[in-house]
Short mmCIF file of C-alpha atoms and ligand atoms in Angstrom, two decimals:
data_model
loop_
_atom_site.label_atom_id
_atom_site.label_comp_id
_atom_site.label_asym_id
_atom_site.label_seq_id
_atom_site.Cartn_x
_atom_site.Cartn_y
_atom_site.Cartn_z
CA UNK A 938 21.30 19.18 17.01
CA UNK A 939 23.51 16.45 17.94
CA UNK A 940 26.98 15.59 16.82
CA UNK A 941 27.13 12.10 15.57
CA UNK A 942 29.80 10.07 14.84
CA UNK A 943 29.03 7.49 12.52
CA UNK A 944 31.62 4.70 11.28
CA UNK A 945 31.25 2.45 7.98
CA UNK A 946 29.35 5.68 7.46
CA UNK A 947 30.06 5.53 3.41
CA UNK A 948 29.25 1.94 3.65
CA UNK A 949 25.74 0.59 2.41
CA UNK A 950 23.59 0.44 5.83
CA UNK A 951 25.60 3.51 6.64
CA UNK A 952 25.50 6.38 4.19
CA UNK A 953 21.35 5.50 4.31
CA UNK A 954 21.36 6.05 8.20
CA UNK A 955 23.87 9.49 7.68
CA UNK A 956 21.16 10.70 5.63
CA UNK A 957 18.70 10.37 7.58
CA UNK A 958 20.37 11.61 10.65
CA UNK A 959 21.79 14.25 8.64
CA UNK A 960 18.19 15.48 7.52
CA UNK A 961 16.65 15.05 11.20
CA UNK A 962 19.34 18.65 11.19
CA UNK A 963 22.20 16.51 13.14
CA UNK A 964 25.48 17.09 12.69
CA UNK A 965 27.51 14.01 10.80
CA UNK A 966 30.81 13.04 11.32
CA UNK A 967 31.21 9.58 9.06
CA UNK A 968 34.37 8.20 9.65
CA UNK A 969 35.55 5.31 6.61
CA UNK A 970 38.21 3.27 5.33
CA UNK A 971 36.62 3.23 1.72
CA UNK A 972 37.21 -0.82 2.08
CA UNK A 973 33.79 -1.61 0.62
CA UNK A 974 32.06 1.83 1.01
CA UNK A 975 32.41 4.68 -1.60
CA UNK A 976 32.36 8.42 -1.46
CA UNK A 977 29.41 8.42 -4.17
CA UNK A 978 27.03 6.49 -1.84
CA UNK A 979 27.12 9.84 0.39
CA UNK A 980 28.28 12.81 -1.93
CA UNK A 981 24.59 14.50 -1.73
CA UNK A 982 26.48 15.81 1.53
CA UNK A 983 29.56 16.20 1.03
CA UNK A 984 29.16 20.31 0.34
CA UNK A 985 27.60 20.59 3.62
CA UNK A 986 29.12 22.01 6.51
CA UNK A 987 27.21 19.89 9.30
CA UNK A 988 28.88 16.80 7.16
CA UNK A 989 32.35 15.43 7.43
CA UNK A 990 34.01 12.86 6.20
CA UNK A 991 36.93 11.38 7.08
CA UNK A 992 39.34 8.77 5.77
CA UNK A 993 40.02 6.61 8.92
CA UNK A 994 40.35 3.00 10.10
CA UNK A 995 38.80 2.37 13.38
CA UNK A 996 41.55 -0.17 14.29
CA UNK A 997 43.56 2.93 14.83
CA UNK A 998 42.32 5.18 17.59
CA UNK A 999 40.47 8.81 16.40
CA UNK A 1000 40.89 11.71 18.11
CA UNK A 1001 38.77 14.95 17.94
CA UNK A 1002 38.37 18.02 19.64
CA UNK A 1003 34.69 18.20 18.83
CA UNK A 1004 32.12 16.77 21.13
CA UNK A 1005 30.67 13.88 20.22
CA UNK A 1006 27.46 13.12 21.29
CA UNK A 1007 26.70 9.70 20.10
CA UNK A 1008 28.62 6.88 18.13
CA UNK A 1009 27.22 4.34 15.37
CA UNK A 1010 30.22 1.70 15.12
CA UNK A 1011 29.19 -0.19 11.73
CA UNK A 1012 32.96 -0.09 10.31
CA UNK A 1013 33.39 -3.71 9.34
CA UNK A 1014 32.79 -5.86 5.96
CA UNK A 1015 29.48 -7.12 6.26
CA UNK A 1016 29.42 -9.60 3.02
CA UNK A 1017 31.06 -12.77 3.45
CA UNK A 1018 33.66 -12.54 -0.18
CA UNK A 1019 35.11 -9.08 1.62
CA UNK A 1020 35.13 -10.12 5.71
CA UNK A 1021 36.92 -13.15 4.51
CA UNK A 1022 39.42 -11.38 1.76
CA UNK A 1023 41.70 -10.29 5.18
CA UNK A 1024 40.06 -12.36 8.14
CA UNK A 1025 42.62 -11.18 10.41
CA UNK A 1026 41.74 -7.41 9.55
CA UNK A 1027 38.49 -8.74 10.17
CA UNK A 1028 38.92 -9.87 13.88
CA UNK A 1029 40.85 -6.67 14.07
CA UNK A 1030 38.14 -4.26 13.39
CA UNK A 1031 36.19 -6.00 16.07
CA UNK A 1032 38.39 -6.21 18.87
CA UNK A 1033 41.19 -3.56 18.74
CA UNK A 1034 38.77 -0.98 16.22
CA UNK A 1035 35.71 -1.80 18.76
CA UNK A 1036 37.49 -1.02 21.80
CA UNK A 1037 38.81 1.86 20.55
CA UNK A 1038 35.30 3.32 19.53
CA UNK A 1039 34.69 2.31 22.95
CA UNK A 1040 37.74 4.51 24.37
CA UNK A 1041 36.57 7.62 22.18
CA UNK A 1042 32.61 7.14 23.76
CA UNK A 1043 34.26 6.86 27.21
CA UNK A 1044 36.18 10.11 26.61
CA UNK A 1045 33.47 12.22 24.94
CA UNK A 1046 30.61 10.55 27.18
CA UNK A 1047 29.08 9.76 24.33
CA UNK A 1048 25.89 6.51 23.79
CA UNK A 1049 27.31 4.05 21.53
CA UNK A 1050 25.61 1.80 19.23
CA UNK A 1051 26.86 -1.58 17.77
CA UNK A 1052 25.92 -3.10 14.41
CA UNK A 1053 25.79 -6.23 16.03
CA UNK A 1054 24.55 -9.31 13.37
CA UNK A 1055 22.08 -12.22 13.46
CA UNK A 1056 25.86 -14.24 12.83
CA UNK A 1057 26.13 -14.44 16.22
CA UNK A 1058 23.56 -16.91 16.05
CA UNK A 1059 25.45 -18.78 13.33
CA UNK A 1060 23.98 -21.61 12.39
CA UNK A 1061 21.15 -21.85 14.39
CA UNK A 1062 19.57 -24.80 16.28
CA UNK A 1063 16.20 -22.77 17.45
CA UNK A 1064 14.50 -21.15 15.12
CA UNK A 1065 13.43 -18.71 14.81
CA UNK A 1066 15.93 -16.34 16.78
CA UNK A 1067 15.34 -14.76 19.95
CA UNK A 1068 18.01 -12.93 21.88
CA UNK A 1069 17.95 -15.04 24.62
CA UNK A 1070 19.80 -18.14 21.96
CA UNK A 1071 23.10 -18.48 22.72
CA UNK A 1072 24.08 -19.54 19.15
CA UNK A 1073 25.89 -22.25 17.19
CA UNK A 1074 29.18 -20.78 15.63
CA UNK A 1075 32.09 -22.65 14.19
CA UNK A 1076 35.04 -20.83 16.27
CA UNK A 1077 37.67 -22.03 13.72
CA UNK A 1078 36.16 -22.06 10.42
CA UNK A 1079 35.69 -19.46 7.69
CA UNK A 1080 33.11 -17.38 8.98
CA UNK A 1081 34.54 -17.38 12.49
CA UNK A 1082 36.65 -13.69 12.03
CA UNK A 1083 33.53 -12.48 11.93
CA UNK A 1084 31.08 -14.28 13.60
CA UNK A 1085 33.38 -14.52 16.60
CA UNK A 1086 34.52 -10.70 15.87
CA UNK A 1087 30.92 -9.71 16.31
CA UNK A 1088 30.43 -12.04 19.50
CA UNK A 1089 33.62 -10.35 21.21
CA UNK A 1090 32.67 -7.08 20.50
CA UNK A 1091 29.04 -7.26 22.10
CA UNK A 1092 31.33 -8.53 25.17
CA UNK A 1093 33.23 -5.71 24.90
CA UNK A 1094 30.07 -3.26 25.19
CA UNK A 1095 28.57 -5.15 27.59
CA UNK A 1096 31.74 -5.32 29.96
CA UNK A 1097 32.17 -1.05 29.00
CA UNK A 1098 28.90 -0.88 30.63
CA UNK A 1099 29.10 -2.74 33.61
CA UNK A 1100 32.91 -1.52 34.32
CA UNK A 1101 32.89 2.18 33.12
CA UNK A 1102 28.79 3.00 33.10
CA UNK A 1103 29.13 3.68 29.41
CA UNK A 1104 25.45 3.69 27.16
CA UNK A 1105 25.72 0.94 25.12
CA UNK A 1106 23.25 -0.19 22.71
CA UNK A 1107 23.45 -3.51 21.02
CA UNK A 1108 21.95 -4.52 17.81
CA UNK A 1109 21.73 -7.54 16.33
CA UNK A 1110 20.87 -6.72 12.58
CA UNK A 1111 19.61 -9.38 10.24
CA UNK A 1112 19.58 -9.75 5.95
CA UNK A 1113 19.24 -5.83 4.78
CA UNK A 1114 19.13 -5.08 1.08
CA UNK A 1115 18.45 -1.88 -1.20
CA UNK A 1116 20.46 0.85 -3.08
CA UNK A 1117 24.02 1.66 -2.12
CA UNK A 1118 24.77 -2.17 -2.12
CA UNK A 1119 28.20 -2.19 -3.75
CA UNK A 1120 27.59 -3.85 -7.38
CA UNK A 1121 30.27 -6.48 -6.35
CA UNK A 1122 29.59 -7.00 -2.80
CA UNK A 1123 28.74 -10.89 -3.28
CA UNK A 1124 25.78 -10.76 -1.41
CA UNK A 1125 22.72 -12.56 -2.35
CA UNK A 1126 20.38 -9.69 -3.39
CA UNK A 1127 23.15 -7.94 -5.13
CA UNK A 1128 24.36 -11.12 -6.84
CA UNK A 1129 21.31 -11.94 -8.19
CA UNK A 1130 20.02 -8.50 -9.27
CA UNK A 1131 23.15 -7.84 -11.28
CA UNK A 1132 23.19 -11.24 -12.37
CA UNK A 1133 19.75 -11.07 -13.08
CA UNK A 1134 20.03 -7.62 -15.32
CA UNK A 1135 22.45 -8.91 -17.39
CA UNK A 1136 20.69 -11.92 -18.39
CA UNK A 1137 23.93 -14.15 -16.37
CA UNK A 1138 23.62 -17.33 -14.40
CA UNK A 1139 21.79 -17.10 -11.30
CA UNK A 1140 24.69 -18.35 -8.92
CA UNK A 1141 22.42 -20.61 -6.09
CA UNK A 1142 24.50 -21.52 -3.56
CA UNK A 1143 24.01 -25.55 -2.56
CA UNK A 1144 20.43 -26.37 -3.27
CA UNK A 1145 18.63 -22.98 -2.39
CA UNK A 1146 16.98 -24.12 0.53
CA UNK A 1147 18.41 -22.26 2.94
CA UNK A 1148 16.70 -19.44 4.20
CA UNK A 1149 16.87 -16.09 5.38
CA UNK A 1150 15.00 -13.35 5.70
CA UNK A 1151 15.50 -9.91 4.10
CA UNK A 1152 14.77 -6.45 5.36
CA UNK A 1153 14.63 -3.02 3.00
CA UNK A 1154 17.67 -0.70 4.40
CA UNK A 1155 14.71 2.31 5.80
CA UNK A 1156 13.00 -0.43 7.95
CA UNK A 1157 16.26 -1.14 9.39
CA UNK A 1158 17.85 2.43 9.71
CA UNK A 1159 14.42 3.54 11.55
CA UNK A 1160 15.06 0.67 14.16
CA UNK A 1161 18.67 1.79 14.86
CA UNK A 1162 17.40 5.67 15.03
CA UNK A 1163 14.49 3.91 17.53
CA UNK A 1164 16.95 2.05 19.62
CA UNK A 1165 19.78 4.36 20.15
CA UNK A 1166 17.39 7.50 21.06
CA UNK A 1167 15.58 4.70 23.51
CA UNK A 1168 16.10 5.58 27.20
CA UNK A 1169 16.91 2.55 29.59
CA UNK A 1170 17.10 -0.26 27.18
CA UNK A 1171 20.35 -1.22 26.15
CA UNK A 1172 19.60 -4.81 24.03
CA UNK A 1173 20.86 -6.77 22.64
CA UNK A 1174 18.03 -6.42 20.68
CA UNK A 1175 16.62 -8.23 16.71
CA UNK A 1176 16.03 -5.85 14.07
CA UNK A 1177 14.88 -7.46 10.87
CA UNK A 1178 12.46 -8.73 8.97
CA UNK A 1179 10.23 -11.57 9.79
CA UNK A 1180 9.37 -12.84 6.67
CA UNK A 1181 11.09 -15.88 5.38
CA UNK A 1182 12.15 -17.53 1.98
CA UNK A 1183 14.28 -20.08 0.50
CA UNK A 1184 16.91 -18.43 -1.38
CA UNK A 1185 15.69 -20.46 -4.39
CA UNK A 1186 12.32 -18.16 -4.32
CA UNK A 1187 14.84 -14.88 -3.86
CA UNK A 1188 16.15 -15.97 -6.89
CA UNK A 1189 12.78 -16.92 -8.69
CA UNK A 1190 10.91 -13.21 -7.42
CA UNK A 1191 14.23 -11.57 -9.07
CA UNK A 1192 13.89 -13.13 -12.26
CA UNK A 1193 10.32 -12.25 -12.38
CA UNK A 1194 10.50 -8.81 -11.15
CA UNK A 1195 13.40 -8.05 -13.91
CA UNK A 1196 11.88 -10.27 -16.53
CA UNK A 1197 14.96 -11.03 -16.56
CA UNK A 1198 15.97 -14.79 -19.01
CA UNK A 1199 18.68 -15.97 -16.93
CA UNK A 1200 18.40 -19.68 -15.66
CA UNK A 1201 19.39 -20.58 -12.25
CA UNK A 1202 23.00 -22.53 -11.95
CA UNK A 1203 24.14 -24.44 -8.34
CA UNK A 1204 27.58 -24.10 -6.91
CA UNK A 1205 28.75 -25.67 -3.96
CA UNK A 1206 27.70 -24.45 -0.70
CA UNK A 1207 29.88 -22.87 0.90
CA UNK A 1208 31.47 -24.03 4.91
CA UNK A 1209 29.45 -23.53 7.59
CA UNK A 1210 26.85 -21.33 5.56
CA UNK A 1211 23.54 -21.07 8.14
CA UNK A 1212 20.70 -23.51 7.04
CA UNK A 1213 17.82 -21.05 8.42
CA UNK A 1214 17.16 -17.64 9.18
CA UNK A 1215 14.36 -15.87 11.01
CA UNK A 1216 15.01 -13.00 13.49
CA UNK A 1217 12.12 -13.20 16.65
CA UNK A 1218 11.23 -9.61 16.48
CA UNK A 1219 8.63 -9.54 19.45
CA UNK A 1220 11.31 -7.40 21.90
CA UNK A 1221 11.96 -4.66 19.31
CA UNK A 1222 7.77 -4.28 18.75
CA UNK A 1223 7.59 -4.51 22.78
CA UNK A 1224 10.46 -2.01 23.32
CA UNK A 1225 10.73 0.34 20.45
CA UNK A 1226 7.32 0.02 19.03
CA UNK A 1227 9.68 -1.28 15.72
CA UNK A 1228 8.57 -3.33 13.17
CA UNK A 1229 9.58 -3.62 9.60
CA UNK A 1230 6.90 -2.05 6.90
CA UNK A 1231 8.37 -2.30 3.32
CA UNK A 1232 7.28 -5.77 1.21
CA UNK A 1233 9.63 -7.37 0.04
CA UNK A 1234 8.53 -6.54 -3.57
CA UNK A 1235 8.81 -2.92 -3.17
CA UNK A 1236 11.77 -2.55 -1.71
CA UNK A 1237 12.98 -5.39 -4.01
CA UNK A 1238 11.59 -2.89 -7.16
CA UNK A 1239 13.85 0.03 -5.86
CA UNK A 1240 16.83 -1.67 -5.01
CA UNK A 1241 16.50 -3.20 -8.98
CA UNK A 1242 16.47 0.12 -10.24
CA UNK A 1243 18.97 1.34 -8.27
CA UNK A 1244 20.75 -1.04 -10.02
CA UNK A 1245 19.87 -0.78 -13.51
CA UNK A 1246 21.45 3.44 -13.27
CA UNK A 1247 24.41 1.46 -11.63
CA UNK A 1248 24.89 -1.28 -14.56
CA UNK A 1249 23.86 1.22 -17.64
P1 LIG B 1134 29.12 -2.39 3.81
O1 LIG B 1134 30.47 -3.39 3.90
O2 LIG B 1134 28.75 -1.95 2.50
O3 LIG B 1134 29.71 -1.33 5.21
C1 LIG B 1134 31.23 -1.39 5.49
C2 LIG B 1134 31.45 0.00 5.75
O4 LIG B 1134 32.56 -0.07 6.62
C3 LIG B 1134 32.56 -0.01 4.47
O5 LIG B 1134 32.01 1.70 4.19
C4 LIG B 1134 33.48 -0.50 4.81
O6 LIG B 1134 33.96 0.84 3.93
C5 LIG B 1134 33.98 0.30 6.37
N1 LIG B 1134 34.70 -0.52 6.80
C6 LIG B 1134 35.47 -1.66 7.07
N2 LIG B 1134 36.11 -1.82 7.83
C7 LIG B 1134 36.35 -0.71 8.60
C8 LIG B 1134 37.92 -0.15 9.45
N3 LIG B 1134 38.30 -0.71 9.60
N4 LIG B 1134 37.79 1.04 9.62
C9 LIG B 1134 36.92 1.72 9.00
N5 LIG B 1134 36.15 1.69 8.21
C10 LIG B 1134 35.82 0.40 8.27
O7 LIG B 1134 28.37 -3.55 5.02
P2 LIG B 1134 26.98 -2.90 5.35
O8 LIG B 1134 25.60 -4.08 4.64
O9 LIG B 1134 26.54 -1.61 5.04
O10 LIG B 1134 26.98 -3.33 6.74
C11 LIG B 1134 27.26 -2.38 8.10
C12 LIG B 1134 27.61 -3.26 9.49
O11 LIG B 1134 26.02 -3.92 9.76
C13 LIG B 1134 28.97 -4.43 9.44
O12 LIG B 1134 29.03 -3.75 10.67
C14 LIG B 1134 27.92 -5.19 9.54
O13 LIG B 1134 28.26 -5.86 10.09
C15 LIG B 1134 26.36 -4.92 10.12
N6 LIG B 1134 25.72 -5.42 9.76
C16 LIG B 1134 25.25 -5.62 8.68
C17 LIG B 1134 24.11 -6.81 7.87
C18 LIG B 1134 23.79 -6.56 6.33
O14 LIG B 1134 23.16 -7.49 6.27
N7 LIG B 1134 23.57 -5.48 5.77
C19 LIG B 1134 23.58 -7.52 8.51
C20 LIG B 1134 24.00 -8.19 9.90
C21 LIG B 1134 25.39 -6.65 10.56
N1 LIG B 1135 24.01 -17.25 -2.30
C1 LIG B 1135 24.02 -17.95 -3.31
N2 LIG B 1135 24.49 -17.27 -3.96
C2 LIG B 1135 24.88 -15.94 -4.56
C3 LIG B 1135 25.39 -15.64 -3.36
C4 LIG B 1135 24.91 -15.91 -1.78
O1 LIG B 1135 22.96 -18.66 -3.01
O2 LIG B 1135 25.43 -15.57 -5.45
C5 LIG B 1135 23.44 -17.42 -0.72
C6 LIG B 1135 24.31 -17.98 0.37
O3 LIG B 1135 24.70 -19.33 0.35
C7 LIG B 1135 23.38 -17.59 1.70
C8 LIG B 1135 22.70 -16.60 1.27
O4 LIG B 1135 22.61 -16.51 -0.60
O5 LIG B 1135 22.78 -18.91 2.00
C9 LIG B 1135 22.37 -15.49 1.87
O6 LIG B 1135 24.30 -14.80 1.76
P1 LIG B 1135 24.84 -13.72 2.37
O7 LIG B 1135 25.95 -13.64 1.06
O8 LIG B 1135 23.77 -12.62 1.05
O9 LIG B 1135 24.46 -13.39 3.30
P2 LIG B 1135 24.76 -14.33 4.58
O10 LIG B 1135 25.09 -16.00 4.35
O11 LIG B 1135 25.64 -13.80 5.56
O12 LIG B 1135 23.34 -14.67 5.32
#
């Protein structure tokens, strides 16, 4: 049994990660400031002595007597709407917060994994994106608090590794979807499903020709755990589903699968919105023997069923 700290553990991905690690027989400390996460996402584990939920902001240092073996650092709002709400706080989470968690890992001799992102590639000029690509990010735009924040977080991880020999892992996560996404999350899959279920207009930003590649959350969580437990490989490594779709295709699939009467409406494309995104996962296949298994239609069905209950 390991003691594992998951920051952002009450959020979308964090709650699935906590559940899986908990089911594997580990002791979980779930740390969250509940900015976008919710106690409800982890409520089934709350009564167990091997699950501890701590309200804490990683921008403040965290101390514990309990010996921590592993840290998954997920604490950061991930939806553009939420990370831009207080951009300076987003930068703080990815700098001061990350330094706090790296310091904690150092003092416990723990291995630490960073939830990095495909946003480090910005609006990519190379397609699909390989880990060797350095990216194309606007340093002063509205997405920079997140993109540059996540880039400097990777830098900090590698500097702690070089200077202090810290055991690090860096996962570059591509668009992920599934149950426990917040209804007001603002990201495309949750927005479109909610709109479709309510027969409201489906809001396509731009002309809908921009692409993303969507990974179901259970696949992603398996990849994160494989990376954490892999000996001798620190990353960075892409984790995502290489099946690429336009945003318009996603809207059409959601209309069909929900049987919705919604119409597509077009809204201005947000500034610096990446035009294309697809992970090259050759490295994940090679190093982790990992690739996504859940088809979009199947993951979408589970996600739609979840939102049906939430909306009801
Ligand atoms: P989310 O917003 O649902 O989860 C983030 C969690 O972190 C929430 O529970 C929130 O309350 C918490 N949090 C935010 N700031 C905090 C702080 N300063 N201190 C403590 N807790 C804080 O988002 P998610 O989709 O679950 O993303 C989790 C991580 O994965 C994030 O770091 C995100 O950048 C990364 N990621 C996600 C995706 C994706 O498609 N979901 C893609 C790339 C990277
Ligand atoms: N998007 C959209 N309508 C929405 C929400 C998002 O057309 O209601 C678009 C958005 O402009 C982007 C894509 O969907 O091109 C994915 O957006 P999301 O916020 O989910 O993630 P990210 O841009 O960070 O990949």
